[in-house]
Amino acid sequence: MTTVHRDLADRCRTALVGYVAAPDEMGLARAYELGHRAVEAGMGLIELVGVHRAAVDEVVAETPTRAQVAAAMDFLTESLSTFEMAQRGYREAQERAAVAHDIALTLQRSLLPAELPALPGVERAVRYLPAGPQVEVGGDWYDVVPLDGSRVGLVVGDVMGHGIRQAAVMGQMRLGVRAYLLEGHAMDDAVGRTDALLMSLGGMQTATMVVGVVDVGAATLSLVNAGHPPPVLAEPGGGARFVVGGHGRLLGLPAPAERPVHGPQALRPGSCLLMYTDGLLEAEERAGGDGLDRLLATVAGFEGTPDELCDHVIAELVDDA
């Protein structure tokens, strides 16, 4: 028992002696005050009951009267009421947090594409796994942007941190890069403009993003990567490799940055590009492994549809966590 707890125990005994001798409202108020101080001092419920029991043994006669027993129980009940209130407050806080999480998750989902557009010659699939109820919503996003001719833009990004602000920033960035691509800006320019947009929002927010453009007619891929984990290119025959070109620094830092463009590189028919955020790698890395190595090994040798690849990767890297 700590010094603070011993002091509380002594005060409890003194107060209980006075209350058993002459029960009144002031005595009950003292019991409540001592219970409140016990909560503040981190004294556990069992410890406080033990203090009360020891005090009762000292102040109540061997053959206590009904009035003494009733007074001792009233004193204990009042001193424990603070614990009950604290427990109720905790439950209510948990309920409010669950409601807030649901609202934030709804906001987060509303900022993502309602559905993926139909793209002739391109199969596409997406999986978006939100954080659990004990984790705040984040700023991960994706987009598929039909462009002129036979080109299509593919975007995956991640605003650093968790919370409502990050989700709101994510929505603005998703719409910003989509608008720049639809306006016809070159990939590196679109990424640079999105960087400037993020800077204009304030709050020292940073983000990563990878933008790919697939030209279906020419069967090519071009890519700009702003500090994001590299996409995986799964090729017919089971080969898999990271697309590491076009890599530049993340978004949101004050000095201007060059945005190198990777490609255009040729794509074989049946190739599949896997883009993701670092949340996919967290379970493996928390276990002490290398998330990127595990991801590449998971994709290597796989042949199937984009939907099947998404399910396979989740089963290996998420469901097994």
PDB file of C-alpha atoms in Angstrom:
ATOM      1  CA  MET A   1       0.000   0.000   0.000  1.00  0.00           C
ATOM      2  CA  THR A   2       1.410   3.404  -0.974  1.00  0.00           C
ATOM      3  CA  THR A   3       1.717   6.360   1.375  1.00  0.00           C
ATOM      4  CA  VAL A   4      -1.286   8.014  -0.292  1.00  0.00           C
ATOM      5  CA  HIS A   5      -3.339   4.845   0.082  1.00  0.00           C
ATOM      6  CA  ARG A   6      -2.348   4.491   3.759  1.00  0.00           C
ATOM      7  CA  ASP A   7      -3.414   8.083   4.365  1.00  0.00           C
ATOM      8  CA  LEU A   8      -6.781   7.380   2.712  1.00  0.00           C
ATOM      9  CA  ALA A   9      -7.186   4.230   4.807  1.00  0.00           C
ATOM     10  CA  ASP A  10      -6.563   6.222   8.015  1.00  0.00           C
ATOM     11  CA  ARG A  11      -9.077   8.880   6.964  1.00  0.00           C
ATOM     12  CA  CYS A  12     -11.609   6.196   6.120  1.00  0.00           C
ATOM     13  CA  ARG A  13     -11.282   4.627   9.576  1.00  0.00           C
ATOM     14  CA  THR A  14     -11.644   8.021  11.294  1.00  0.00           C
ATOM     15  CA  ALA A  15     -14.681   8.940   9.188  1.00  0.00           C
ATOM     16  CA  LEU A  16     -16.294   5.546   9.699  1.00  0.00           C
ATOM     17  CA  VAL A  17     -15.862   5.776  13.502  1.00  0.00           C
ATOM     18  CA  GLY A  18     -17.628   9.123  13.489  1.00  0.00           C
ATOM     19  CA  TYR A  19     -20.417   7.972  11.199  1.00  0.00           C
ATOM     20  CA  VAL A  20     -21.171   4.724  13.083  1.00  0.00           C
ATOM     21  CA  ALA A  21     -21.313   6.699  16.331  1.00  0.00           C
ATOM     22  CA  ALA A  22     -23.607   9.372  14.887  1.00  0.00           C
ATOM     23  CA  PRO A  23     -24.924   8.750  11.331  1.00  0.00           C
ATOM     24  CA  ASP A  24     -25.787  11.957   9.453  1.00  0.00           C
ATOM     25  CA  GLU A  25     -25.628  13.510   5.983  1.00  0.00           C
ATOM     26  CA  MET A  26     -22.241  15.064   6.676  1.00  0.00           C
ATOM     27  CA  GLY A  27     -20.836  11.600   7.360  1.00  0.00           C
ATOM     28  CA  LEU A  28     -22.197  10.246   4.078  1.00  0.00           C
ATOM     29  CA  ALA A  29     -20.762  13.237   2.250  1.00  0.00           C
ATOM     30  CA  ARG A  30     -17.405  12.409   3.822  1.00  0.00           C
ATOM     31  CA  ALA A  31     -17.743   8.791   2.642  1.00  0.00           C
ATOM     32  CA  TYR A  32     -18.417   9.965  -0.912  1.00  0.00           C
ATOM     33  CA  GLU A  33     -15.453  12.349  -0.794  1.00  0.00           C
ATOM     34  CA  LEU A  34     -13.141   9.553   0.362  1.00  0.00           C
ATOM     35  CA  GLY A  35     -14.395   7.267  -2.432  1.00  0.00           C
ATOM     36  CA  HIS A  36     -13.756  10.020  -4.968  1.00  0.00           C
ATOM     37  CA  ARG A  37     -10.231  10.525  -3.653  1.00  0.00           C
ATOM     38  CA  ALA A  38      -9.639   6.768  -3.802  1.00  0.00           C
ATOM     39  CA  VAL A  39     -10.568   6.759  -7.508  1.00  0.00           C
ATOM     40  CA  GLU A  40      -8.273   9.719  -8.169  1.00  0.00           C
ATOM     41  CA  ALA A  41      -5.419   8.008  -6.295  1.00  0.00           C
ATOM     42  CA  GLY A  42      -5.805   4.827  -8.339  1.00  0.00           C
ATOM     43  CA  MET A  43      -6.999   2.730  -5.409  1.00  0.00           C
ATOM     44  CA  GLY A  44      -8.774  -0.363  -6.665  1.00  0.00           C
ATOM     45  CA  LEU A  45     -12.276  -1.411  -5.681  1.00  0.00           C
ATOM     46  CA  ILE A  46     -11.097  -4.509  -3.818  1.00  0.00           C
ATOM     47  CA  GLU A  47      -8.483  -2.459  -1.967  1.00  0.00           C
ATOM     48  CA  LEU A  48     -11.070   0.080  -0.828  1.00  0.00           C
ATOM     49  CA  VAL A  49     -13.416  -2.670   0.373  1.00  0.00           C
ATOM     50  CA  GLY A  50     -10.485  -4.173   2.277  1.00  0.00           C
ATOM     51  CA  VAL A  51      -9.810  -0.831   3.966  1.00  0.00           C
ATOM     52  CA  HIS A  52     -13.467  -0.580   4.909  1.00  0.00           C
ATOM     53  CA  ARG A  53     -13.477  -4.129   6.301  1.00  0.00           C
ATOM     54  CA  ALA A  54     -10.416  -3.415   8.449  1.00  0.00           C
ATOM     55  CA  ALA A  55     -12.044  -0.219   9.706  1.00  0.00           C
ATOM     56  CA  VAL A  56     -15.256  -2.060  10.560  1.00  0.00           C
ATOM     57  CA  ASP A  57     -13.295  -4.642  12.546  1.00  0.00           C
ATOM     58  CA  GLU A  58     -11.791  -1.829  14.600  1.00  0.00           C
ATOM     59  CA  VAL A  59     -14.850   0.307  15.290  1.00  0.00           C
ATOM     60  CA  VAL A  60     -17.726  -2.157  15.541  1.00  0.00           C
ATOM     61  CA  ALA A  61     -18.173  -4.251  18.697  1.00  0.00           C
ATOM     62  CA  GLU A  62     -18.012  -8.040  18.692  1.00  0.00           C
ATOM     63  CA  THR A  63     -21.792  -8.141  18.841  1.00  0.00           C
ATOM     64  CA  PRO A  64     -22.764  -5.141  16.693  1.00  0.00           C
ATOM     65  CA  THR A  65     -26.188  -3.644  16.847  1.00  0.00           C
ATOM     66  CA  ARG A  66     -28.450  -3.545  13.824  1.00  0.00           C
ATOM     67  CA  ALA A  67     -27.922   0.220  13.662  1.00  0.00           C
ATOM     68  CA  GLN A  68     -24.119  -0.164  13.612  1.00  0.00           C
ATOM     69  CA  VAL A  69     -24.255  -2.721  10.787  1.00  0.00           C
ATOM     70  CA  ALA A  70     -26.635  -0.510   8.804  1.00  0.00           C
ATOM     71  CA  ALA A  71     -24.430   2.535   9.335  1.00  0.00           C
ATOM     72  CA  ALA A  72     -21.309   0.646   8.231  1.00  0.00           C
ATOM     73  CA  MET A  73     -23.067  -0.595   5.069  1.00  0.00           C
ATOM     74  CA  ASP A  74     -24.407   2.875   4.276  1.00  0.00           C
ATOM     75  CA  PHE A  75     -20.898   4.310   4.627  1.00  0.00           C
ATOM     76  CA  LEU A  76     -19.441   1.643   2.312  1.00  0.00           C
ATOM     77  CA  THR A  77     -22.221   2.052  -0.273  1.00  0.00           C
ATOM     78  CA  GLU A  78     -21.684   5.809  -0.400  1.00  0.00           C
ATOM     79  CA  SER A  79     -17.904   5.485  -0.702  1.00  0.00           C
ATOM     80  CA  LEU A  80     -18.309   2.985  -3.580  1.00  0.00           C
ATOM     81  CA  SER A  81     -20.776   5.150  -5.506  1.00  0.00           C
ATOM     82  CA  THR A  82     -17.873   6.991  -7.131  1.00  0.00           C
ATOM     83  CA  PHE A  83     -16.606   3.725  -8.561  1.00  0.00           C
ATOM     84  CA  GLU A  84     -20.040   2.953  -9.998  1.00  0.00           C
ATOM     85  CA  MET A  85     -20.250   6.419 -11.542  1.00  0.00           C
ATOM     86  CA  ALA A  86     -16.758   6.059 -13.017  1.00  0.00           C
ATOM     87  CA  GLN A  87     -17.685   2.690 -14.501  1.00  0.00           C
ATOM     88  CA  ARG A  88     -20.897   4.101 -15.958  1.00  0.00           C
ATOM     89  CA  GLY A  89     -18.965   7.028 -17.410  1.00  0.00           C
ATOM     90  CA  TYR A  90     -16.476   4.629 -18.985  1.00  0.00           C
ATOM     91  CA  ARG A  91     -19.276   2.612 -20.589  1.00  0.00           C
ATOM     92  CA  GLU A  92     -20.920   5.766 -21.906  1.00  0.00           C
ATOM     93  CA  ALA A  93     -17.596   7.016 -23.258  1.00  0.00           C
ATOM     94  CA  GLN A  94     -17.075   3.685 -25.025  1.00  0.00           C
ATOM     95  CA  GLU A  95     -20.549   3.910 -26.544  1.00  0.00           C
ATOM     96  CA  ARG A  96     -19.950   7.479 -27.700  1.00  0.00           C
ATOM     97  CA  ALA A  97     -16.599   6.470 -29.182  1.00  0.00           C
ATOM     98  CA  ALA A  98     -18.254   3.622 -31.099  1.00  0.00           C
ATOM     99  CA  VAL A  99     -20.886   5.992 -32.499  1.00  0.00           C
ATOM    100  CA  ALA A 100     -18.222   8.559 -33.414  1.00  0.00           C
ATOM    101  CA  HIS A 101     -16.174   5.834 -35.126  1.00  0.00           C
ATOM    102  CA  ASP A 102     -19.205   4.757 -37.181  1.00  0.00           C
ATOM    103  CA  ILE A 103     -19.878   8.353 -38.206  1.00  0.00           C
ATOM    104  CA  ALA A 104     -16.241   8.899 -39.149  1.00  0.00           C
ATOM    105  CA  LEU A 105     -16.199   5.645 -41.118  1.00  0.00           C
ATOM    106  CA  THR A 106     -19.327   6.724 -42.995  1.00  0.00           C
ATOM    107  CA  LEU A 107     -17.631  10.044 -43.799  1.00  0.00           C
ATOM    108  CA  GLN A 108     -14.500   8.241 -44.932  1.00  0.00           C
ATOM    109  CA  ARG A 109     -16.439   5.924 -47.261  1.00  0.00           C
ATOM    110  CA  SER A 110     -18.463   8.831 -48.659  1.00  0.00           C
ATOM    111  CA  LEU A 111     -15.221  10.442 -49.844  1.00  0.00           C
ATOM    112  CA  LEU A 112     -14.246   7.379 -51.904  1.00  0.00           C
ATOM    113  CA  PRO A 113     -15.594   6.411 -55.341  1.00  0.00           C
ATOM    114  CA  ALA A 114     -19.156   5.102 -55.128  1.00  0.00           C
ATOM    115  CA  GLU A 115     -18.280   2.498 -57.774  1.00  0.00           C
ATOM    116  CA  LEU A 116     -15.514   1.756 -60.234  1.00  0.00           C
ATOM    117  CA  PRO A 117     -16.128   2.867 -63.822  1.00  0.00           C
ATOM    118  CA  ALA A 118     -16.476   0.312 -66.615  1.00  0.00           C
ATOM    119  CA  LEU A 119     -13.270   0.280 -68.670  1.00  0.00           C
ATOM    120  CA  PRO A 120     -13.108  -1.560 -72.014  1.00  0.00           C
ATOM    121  CA  GLY A 121     -10.120  -3.880 -72.106  1.00  0.00           C
ATOM    122  CA  VAL A 122      -9.320  -3.467 -68.394  1.00  0.00           C
ATOM    123  CA  GLU A 123     -10.418  -5.614 -65.481  1.00  0.00           C
ATOM    124  CA  ARG A 124     -10.332  -3.849 -62.131  1.00  0.00           C
ATOM    125  CA  ALA A 125     -10.990  -4.740 -58.524  1.00  0.00           C
ATOM    126  CA  VAL A 126     -10.644  -2.987 -55.176  1.00  0.00           C
ATOM    127  CA  ARG A 127     -10.679  -3.945 -51.532  1.00  0.00           C
ATOM    128  CA  TYR A 128     -10.961  -1.266 -48.842  1.00  0.00           C
ATOM    129  CA  LEU A 129     -10.584  -2.572 -45.293  1.00  0.00           C
ATOM    130  CA  PRO A 130     -11.280   0.104 -42.641  1.00  0.00           C
ATOM    131  CA  ALA A 131      -9.529   0.226 -39.292  1.00  0.00           C
ATOM    132  CA  GLY A 132     -11.113  -1.621 -36.382  1.00  0.00           C
ATOM    133  CA  PRO A 133     -13.311   0.087 -33.750  1.00  0.00           C
ATOM    134  CA  GLN A 134     -10.300   0.759 -31.489  1.00  0.00           C
ATOM    135  CA  VAL A 135      -8.470   2.650 -34.252  1.00  0.00           C
ATOM    136  CA  GLU A 136      -9.390   6.045 -35.648  1.00  0.00           C
ATOM    137  CA  VAL A 137     -10.236   6.319 -39.329  1.00  0.00           C
ATOM    138  CA  GLY A 138      -7.361   7.136 -41.608  1.00  0.00           C
ATOM    139  CA  GLY A 139      -6.649   8.918 -44.842  1.00  0.00           C
ATOM    140  CA  ASP A 140      -6.149   6.040 -47.299  1.00  0.00           C
ATOM    141  CA  TRP A 141      -7.829   6.467 -50.660  1.00  0.00           C
ATOM    142  CA  TYR A 142      -8.004   5.120 -54.189  1.00  0.00           C
ATOM    143  CA  ASP A 143      -9.464   6.277 -57.487  1.00  0.00           C
ATOM    144  CA  VAL A 144      -9.898   5.130 -61.067  1.00  0.00           C
ATOM    145  CA  VAL A 145     -10.080   7.982 -63.583  1.00  0.00           C
ATOM    146  CA  PRO A 146     -11.080   7.369 -67.236  1.00  0.00           C
ATOM    147  CA  LEU A 147      -8.975   9.696 -69.422  1.00  0.00           C
ATOM    148  CA  ASP A 148      -8.966  10.602 -73.082  1.00  0.00           C
ATOM    149  CA  GLY A 149      -8.601   7.922 -75.713  1.00  0.00           C
ATOM    150  CA  SER A 150      -7.845   4.508 -74.262  1.00  0.00           C
ATOM    151  CA  ARG A 151      -6.025   5.774 -71.181  1.00  0.00           C
ATOM    152  CA  VAL A 152      -7.032   5.281 -67.569  1.00  0.00           C
ATOM    153  CA  GLY A 153      -5.573   6.811 -64.416  1.00  0.00           C
ATOM    154  CA  LEU A 154      -5.051   4.709 -61.296  1.00  0.00           C
ATOM    155  CA  VAL A 155      -4.446   6.475 -57.980  1.00  0.00           C
ATOM    156  CA  VAL A 156      -3.720   5.203 -54.467  1.00  0.00           C
ATOM    157  CA  GLY A 157      -2.743   7.543 -51.630  1.00  0.00           C
ATOM    158  CA  ASP A 158      -2.367   7.783 -47.886  1.00  0.00           C
ATOM    159  CA  VAL A 159      -2.627  10.898 -45.732  1.00  0.00           C
ATOM    160  CA  MET A 160      -0.375  10.366 -42.716  1.00  0.00           C
ATOM    161  CA  GLY A 161      -2.078   9.910 -39.358  1.00  0.00           C
ATOM    162  CA  HIS A 162      -5.580   9.004 -38.244  1.00  0.00           C
ATOM    163  CA  GLY A 163      -8.668  11.029 -37.471  1.00  0.00           C
ATOM    164  CA  ILE A 164     -11.461  13.098 -38.982  1.00  0.00           C
ATOM    165  CA  ARG A 165      -9.039  15.734 -40.267  1.00  0.00           C
ATOM    166  CA  GLN A 166      -7.007  13.141 -42.162  1.00  0.00           C
ATOM    167  CA  ALA A 167     -10.181  11.749 -43.718  1.00  0.00           C
ATOM    168  CA  ALA A 168     -11.251  15.253 -44.778  1.00  0.00           C
ATOM    169  CA  VAL A 169      -7.815  16.021 -46.252  1.00  0.00           C
ATOM    170  CA  MET A 170      -7.956  12.707 -48.089  1.00  0.00           C
ATOM    171  CA  GLY A 171     -11.228  13.700 -49.753  1.00  0.00           C
ATOM    172  CA  GLN A 172      -9.796  17.006 -50.944  1.00  0.00           C
ATOM    173  CA  MET A 173      -6.663  15.361 -52.320  1.00  0.00           C
ATOM    174  CA  ARG A 174      -8.619  12.642 -54.136  1.00  0.00           C
ATOM    175  CA  LEU A 175     -10.783  15.217 -55.871  1.00  0.00           C
ATOM    176  CA  GLY A 176      -7.778  17.431 -56.559  1.00  0.00           C
ATOM    177  CA  VAL A 177      -5.634  14.859 -58.367  1.00  0.00           C
ATOM    178  CA  ARG A 178      -8.725  13.588 -60.229  1.00  0.00           C
ATOM    179  CA  ALA A 179      -9.467  17.116 -61.458  1.00  0.00           C
ATOM    180  CA  TYR A 180      -5.864  17.717 -62.553  1.00  0.00           C
ATOM    181  CA  LEU A 181      -5.779  14.463 -64.521  1.00  0.00           C
ATOM    182  CA  LEU A 182      -9.161  15.163 -66.147  1.00  0.00           C
ATOM    183  CA  GLU A 183      -7.970  18.657 -67.112  1.00  0.00           C
ATOM    184  CA  GLY A 184      -5.230  16.983 -69.146  1.00  0.00           C
ATOM    185  CA  HIS A 185      -2.217  17.848 -66.990  1.00  0.00           C
ATOM    186  CA  ALA A 186       0.798  15.579 -67.360  1.00  0.00           C
ATOM    187  CA  MET A 187       1.233  13.051 -64.556  1.00  0.00           C
ATOM    188  CA  ASP A 188       4.175  14.802 -62.915  1.00  0.00           C
ATOM    189  CA  ASP A 189       2.373  18.144 -63.106  1.00  0.00           C
ATOM    190  CA  ALA A 190      -0.806  16.648 -61.628  1.00  0.00           C
ATOM    191  CA  VAL A 191       1.188  15.244 -58.711  1.00  0.00           C
ATOM    192  CA  GLY A 192       2.997  18.572 -58.237  1.00  0.00           C
ATOM    193  CA  ARG A 193      -0.304  20.444 -58.190  1.00  0.00           C
ATOM    194  CA  THR A 194      -1.708  17.995 -55.652  1.00  0.00           C
ATOM    195  CA  ASP A 195       1.385  18.612 -53.530  1.00  0.00           C
ATOM    196  CA  ALA A 196       0.695  22.364 -53.665  1.00  0.00           C
ATOM    197  CA  LEU A 197      -2.958  21.728 -52.792  1.00  0.00           C
ATOM    198  CA  LEU A 198      -1.939  19.781 -49.691  1.00  0.00           C
ATOM    199  CA  MET A 199       0.441  22.548 -48.644  1.00  0.00           C
ATOM    200  CA  SER A 200      -2.342  25.119 -49.002  1.00  0.00           C
ATOM    201  CA  LEU A 201      -4.539  23.226 -46.521  1.00  0.00           C
ATOM    202  CA  GLY A 202      -2.106  23.939 -43.657  1.00  0.00           C
ATOM    203  CA  GLY A 203      -1.640  21.853 -40.557  1.00  0.00           C
ATOM    204  CA  MET A 204       1.756  20.412 -41.532  1.00  0.00           C
ATOM    205  CA  GLN A 205       0.031  17.421 -43.117  1.00  0.00           C
ATOM    206  CA  THR A 206       1.988  14.942 -45.247  1.00  0.00           C
ATOM    207  CA  ALA A 207       0.857  12.214 -47.605  1.00  0.00           C
ATOM    208  CA  THR A 208       2.116   9.613 -50.034  1.00  0.00           C
ATOM    209  CA  MET A 209       0.592   8.854 -53.407  1.00  0.00           C
ATOM    210  CA  VAL A 210       1.219   6.805 -56.511  1.00  0.00           C
ATOM    211  CA  VAL A 211      -0.379   7.686 -59.837  1.00  0.00           C
ATOM    212  CA  GLY A 212      -0.308   5.268 -62.734  1.00  0.00           C
ATOM    213  CA  VAL A 213      -1.645   5.756 -66.255  1.00  0.00           C
ATOM    214  CA  VAL A 214      -2.366   2.699 -68.348  1.00  0.00           C
ATOM    215  CA  ASP A 215      -2.751   3.187 -72.101  1.00  0.00           C
ATOM    216  CA  VAL A 216      -4.882   0.224 -73.083  1.00  0.00           C
ATOM    217  CA  GLY A 217      -4.411   0.751 -76.819  1.00  0.00           C
ATOM    218  CA  ALA A 218      -0.624   0.978 -76.594  1.00  0.00           C
ATOM    219  CA  ALA A 219      -0.407  -1.594 -73.751  1.00  0.00           C
ATOM    220  CA  THR A 220       1.876   0.629 -71.668  1.00  0.00           C
ATOM    221  CA  LEU A 221       2.170   1.825 -68.089  1.00  0.00           C
ATOM    222  CA  SER A 222       3.502   5.185 -66.894  1.00  0.00           C
ATOM    223  CA  LEU A 223       3.861   5.998 -63.213  1.00  0.00           C
ATOM    224  CA  VAL A 224       4.756   8.732 -60.716  1.00  0.00           C
ATOM    225  CA  ASN A 225       5.381   7.734 -57.115  1.00  0.00           C
ATOM    226  CA  ALA A 226       5.420  10.340 -54.321  1.00  0.00           C
ATOM    227  CA  GLY A 227       6.940   8.415 -51.402  1.00  0.00           C
ATOM    228  CA  HIS A 228       4.448   5.553 -51.629  1.00  0.00           C
ATOM    229  CA  PRO A 229       5.146   1.801 -51.364  1.00  0.00           C
ATOM    230  CA  PRO A 230       5.940   0.507 -54.867  1.00  0.00           C
ATOM    231  CA  PRO A 231       3.185  -1.219 -56.853  1.00  0.00           C
ATOM    232  CA  VAL A 232       3.621  -4.873 -57.790  1.00  0.00           C
ATOM    233  CA  LEU A 233       3.398  -5.921 -61.427  1.00  0.00           C
ATOM    234  CA  ALA A 234       2.187  -9.517 -61.738  1.00  0.00           C
ATOM    235  CA  GLU A 235       2.894 -10.864 -65.224  1.00  0.00           C
ATOM    236  CA  PRO A 236       1.555 -13.869 -67.122  1.00  0.00           C
ATOM    237  CA  GLY A 237       3.422 -17.017 -66.158  1.00  0.00           C
ATOM    238  CA  GLY A 238       3.581 -16.113 -62.475  1.00  0.00           C
ATOM    239  CA  GLY A 239       6.376 -13.535 -62.464  1.00  0.00           C
ATOM    240  CA  ALA A 240       6.109 -10.613 -60.054  1.00  0.00           C
ATOM    241  CA  ARG A 241       8.248  -7.525 -59.502  1.00  0.00           C
ATOM    242  CA  PHE A 242       8.027  -4.111 -57.922  1.00  0.00           C
ATOM    243  CA  VAL A 243       7.675  -1.088 -60.173  1.00  0.00           C
ATOM    244  CA  VAL A 244      10.325   1.082 -58.547  1.00  0.00           C
ATOM    245  CA  GLY A 245      10.773   3.802 -61.178  1.00  0.00           C
ATOM    246  CA  GLY A 246       9.319   7.280 -60.984  1.00  0.00           C
ATOM    247  CA  HIS A 247       9.967   7.506 -57.265  1.00  0.00           C
ATOM    248  CA  GLY A 248      10.129  10.923 -55.593  1.00  0.00           C
ATOM    249  CA  ARG A 249       9.612  12.290 -52.109  1.00  0.00           C
ATOM    250  CA  LEU A 250       6.299  12.377 -50.283  1.00  0.00           C
ATOM    251  CA  LEU A 251       3.806  15.235 -50.450  1.00  0.00           C
ATOM    252  CA  GLY A 252       3.436  18.130 -48.031  1.00  0.00           C
ATOM    253  CA  LEU A 253       7.056  19.204 -47.530  1.00  0.00           C
ATOM    254  CA  PRO A 254       7.797  22.890 -48.123  1.00  0.00           C
ATOM    255  CA  ALA A 255      10.576  22.858 -50.734  1.00  0.00           C
ATOM    256  CA  PRO A 256       9.711  22.137 -54.411  1.00  0.00           C
ATOM    257  CA  ALA A 257      10.369  18.583 -55.544  1.00  0.00           C
ATOM    258  CA  GLU A 258      11.059  16.939 -58.876  1.00  0.00           C
ATOM    259  CA  ARG A 259       8.509  14.354 -59.921  1.00  0.00           C
ATOM    260  CA  PRO A 260      10.234  11.827 -62.191  1.00  0.00           C
ATOM    261  CA  VAL A 261       8.016   9.769 -64.489  1.00  0.00           C
ATOM    262  CA  HIS A 262       8.561   6.044 -64.966  1.00  0.00           C
ATOM    263  CA  GLY A 263       7.756   4.712 -68.402  1.00  0.00           C
ATOM    264  CA  PRO A 264       5.963   4.254 -70.571  1.00  0.00           C
ATOM    265  CA  GLN A 265       6.866   0.590 -70.107  1.00  0.00           C
ATOM    266  CA  ALA A 266       5.309  -2.174 -72.141  1.00  0.00           C
ATOM    267  CA  LEU A 267       2.653  -4.371 -70.550  1.00  0.00           C
ATOM    268  CA  ARG A 268       2.123  -7.951 -71.648  1.00  0.00           C
ATOM    269  CA  PRO A 269      -1.489  -9.054 -72.142  1.00  0.00           C
ATOM    270  CA  GLY A 270      -2.819 -10.444 -68.876  1.00  0.00           C
ATOM    271  CA  SER A 271      -0.529  -8.348 -66.664  1.00  0.00           C
ATOM    272  CA  CYS A 272      -1.953  -7.143 -63.344  1.00  0.00           C
ATOM    273  CA  LEU A 273      -0.858  -4.054 -61.400  1.00  0.00           C
ATOM    274  CA  LEU A 274      -1.351  -4.252 -57.622  1.00  0.00           C
ATOM    275  CA  MET A 275      -1.451  -0.868 -55.852  1.00  0.00           C
ATOM    276  CA  TYR A 276      -1.916  -0.654 -52.073  1.00  0.00           C
ATOM    277  CA  THR A 277      -1.185   1.371 -48.933  1.00  0.00           C
ATOM    278  CA  ASP A 278       1.265   0.486 -46.186  1.00  0.00           C
ATOM    279  CA  GLY A 279      -1.566  -0.759 -43.979  1.00  0.00           C
ATOM    280  CA  LEU A 280      -1.384  -3.980 -45.993  1.00  0.00           C
ATOM    281  CA  LEU A 281       2.152  -4.554 -44.691  1.00  0.00           C
ATOM    282  CA  GLU A 282       1.644  -3.618 -41.025  1.00  0.00           C
ATOM    283  CA  ALA A 283       0.768  -7.058 -39.641  1.00  0.00           C
ATOM    284  CA  GLU A 284       3.848  -8.681 -41.167  1.00  0.00           C
ATOM    285  CA  GLU A 285       6.129  -5.882 -40.004  1.00  0.00           C
ATOM    286  CA  ARG A 286       4.685  -5.864 -36.465  1.00  0.00           C
ATOM    287  CA  ALA A 287       5.610  -9.555 -36.354  1.00  0.00           C
ATOM    288  CA  GLY A 288       9.204  -8.640 -37.215  1.00  0.00           C
ATOM    289  CA  GLY A 289       9.076  -9.600 -40.883  1.00  0.00           C
ATOM    290  CA  ASP A 290       9.637  -7.645 -44.079  1.00  0.00           C
ATOM    291  CA  GLY A 291       6.255  -6.627 -45.436  1.00  0.00           C
ATOM    292  CA  LEU A 292       7.481  -5.945 -48.957  1.00  0.00           C
ATOM    293  CA  ASP A 293       9.258  -9.311 -49.211  1.00  0.00           C
ATOM    294  CA  ARG A 294       6.147 -11.095 -47.938  1.00  0.00           C
ATOM    295  CA  LEU A 295       3.930  -9.234 -50.409  1.00  0.00           C
ATOM    296  CA  LEU A 296       6.153 -10.060 -53.395  1.00  0.00           C
ATOM    297  CA  ALA A 297       6.328 -13.722 -52.360  1.00  0.00           C
ATOM    298  CA  THR A 298       2.533 -13.762 -52.037  1.00  0.00           C
ATOM    299  CA  VAL A 299       1.980 -12.385 -55.526  1.00  0.00           C
ATOM    300  CA  ALA A 300       4.732 -14.401 -57.221  1.00  0.00           C
ATOM    301  CA  GLY A 301       3.359 -17.474 -58.928  1.00  0.00           C
ATOM    302  CA  PHE A 302      -0.248 -16.333 -58.704  1.00  0.00           C
ATOM    303  CA  GLU A 303      -2.338 -16.387 -61.876  1.00  0.00           C
ATOM    304  CA  GLY A 304      -5.957 -15.318 -61.785  1.00  0.00           C
ATOM    305  CA  THR A 305      -8.317 -12.359 -62.037  1.00  0.00           C
ATOM    306  CA  PRO A 306      -7.823  -9.055 -60.205  1.00  0.00           C
ATOM    307  CA  ASP A 307     -10.653 -10.027 -57.844  1.00  0.00           C
ATOM    308  CA  GLU A 308      -8.951 -13.312 -57.067  1.00  0.00           C
ATOM    309  CA  LEU A 309      -5.602 -11.588 -56.555  1.00  0.00           C
ATOM    310  CA  CYS A 310      -7.145  -9.150 -54.045  1.00  0.00           C
ATOM    311  CA  ASP A 311      -8.698 -12.008 -52.094  1.00  0.00           C
ATOM    312  CA  HIS A 312      -5.458 -13.980 -52.181  1.00  0.00           C
ATOM    313  CA  VAL A 313      -3.348 -11.096 -50.898  1.00  0.00           C
ATOM    314  CA  ILE A 314      -5.790 -10.281 -48.098  1.00  0.00           C
ATOM    315  CA  ALA A 315      -5.982 -13.915 -47.044  1.00  0.00           C
ATOM    316  CA  GLU A 316      -2.191 -14.134 -46.833  1.00  0.00           C
ATOM    317  CA  LEU A 317      -1.282 -10.747 -45.343  1.00  0.00           C
ATOM    318  CA  VAL A 318      -4.351  -9.670 -43.401  1.00  0.00           C
ATOM    319  CA  ASP A 319      -6.525 -12.624 -42.444  1.00  0.00           C
ATOM    320  CA  ASP A 320      -3.522 -14.627 -41.220  1.00  0.00           C
ATOM    321  CA  ALA A 321      -2.388 -11.779 -38.926  1.00  0.00           C
TER     322      ALA A 321
END
